[in-house]
């Protein structure tokens, strides 16, 4: 079982991944795709994609471009307003 983040830096990384995951979920929904369909279209394993969308997995640049292609959006669209989607970590959670 993965260890929980121990400090605010790790919590910030997790918050960023979660924000990207929420953005992907929104774009996937707008495209009318299931998680399995998007994963297949992007050439990745469904379980891995579920982890990315859930903010538990780190995604490579290659996979970011594959996701954008599968969603038929410019790669910049994946990151549009991402900073406003980041929920700052609560230091008391560490």
XYZ file of C-alpha atoms in Angstrom:
94
model
C 0.000 0.000 0.000
C 1.419 3.437 -0.930
C 2.502 5.644 1.932
C 0.563 8.848 2.486
C 2.388 12.135 1.788
C 4.397 13.264 4.795
C 4.874 16.983 4.195
C 3.301 20.016 2.557
C 5.433 19.641 -0.594
C 4.104 16.130 -1.143
C 0.579 17.323 -0.397
C 0.972 20.065 -2.999
C 2.023 17.486 -5.602
C -1.028 15.391 -4.761
C -3.293 18.461 -4.969
C -1.912 19.248 -8.432
C -2.462 15.687 -9.628
C -6.007 15.736 -8.264
C -6.719 19.017 -10.070
C -5.512 17.545 -13.364
C -7.631 14.465 -12.711
C -10.749 16.598 -12.212
C -9.965 18.476 -15.439
C -9.586 15.210 -17.330
C -12.860 13.941 -15.893
C -14.659 17.107 -17.035
C -13.203 16.908 -20.536
C -13.918 13.178 -20.753
C -17.527 13.798 -19.743
C -17.887 16.570 -22.315
C -16.548 14.172 -24.954
C -19.042 11.500 -23.895
C -16.340 8.930 -23.164
C -16.069 6.381 -20.398
C -12.801 5.963 -18.542
C -12.189 2.735 -20.437
C -12.867 4.380 -23.804
C -10.528 7.292 -23.121
C -7.806 5.017 -21.804
C -8.015 2.837 -24.902
C -8.052 5.831 -27.256
C -4.968 7.229 -25.488
C -3.198 3.863 -25.652
C -3.017 3.292 -21.932
C -4.216 0.759 -19.420
C -7.639 1.554 -17.936
C -6.456 0.964 -14.363
C -3.558 3.387 -14.898
C -5.911 6.003 -16.355
C -8.311 5.643 -13.420
C -5.338 6.386 -11.156
C -4.458 9.480 -13.186
C -8.024 10.762 -13.087
C -8.151 10.024 -9.364
C -4.952 12.000 -8.754
C -3.033 8.946 -7.553
C -0.769 8.476 -10.572
C 1.799 10.710 -12.237
C 1.431 10.990 -15.989
C 4.276 11.459 -18.478
C 4.451 14.147 -21.123
C 3.891 11.488 -23.782
C 0.697 10.383 -22.061
C -0.476 13.990 -21.644
C -0.251 14.445 -25.418
C -1.954 11.070 -26.000
C -4.824 12.114 -23.725
C -5.204 15.452 -25.514
C -5.239 13.667 -28.869
C -7.818 11.149 -27.626
C -9.997 13.979 -26.319
C -9.489 15.898 -29.586
C -8.284 19.010 -27.760
C -5.088 21.006 -27.777
C -2.747 19.923 -24.995
C -3.054 23.384 -23.436
C -6.754 22.685 -22.896
C -5.846 19.981 -20.375
C -4.173 22.633 -18.227
C -6.613 25.512 -18.773
C -7.484 27.115 -15.415
C -5.741 24.258 -13.622
C -4.327 26.551 -10.930
C -7.847 27.562 -9.934
C -8.747 23.879 -9.544
C -5.941 23.134 -7.087
C -7.172 22.727 -3.543
C -4.337 23.914 -1.286
C -3.132 21.309 1.193
C -4.151 21.681 4.812
C -0.913 21.695 6.869
C -2.751 20.029 9.748
C -3.331 16.956 7.524
C 0.429 16.266 7.345
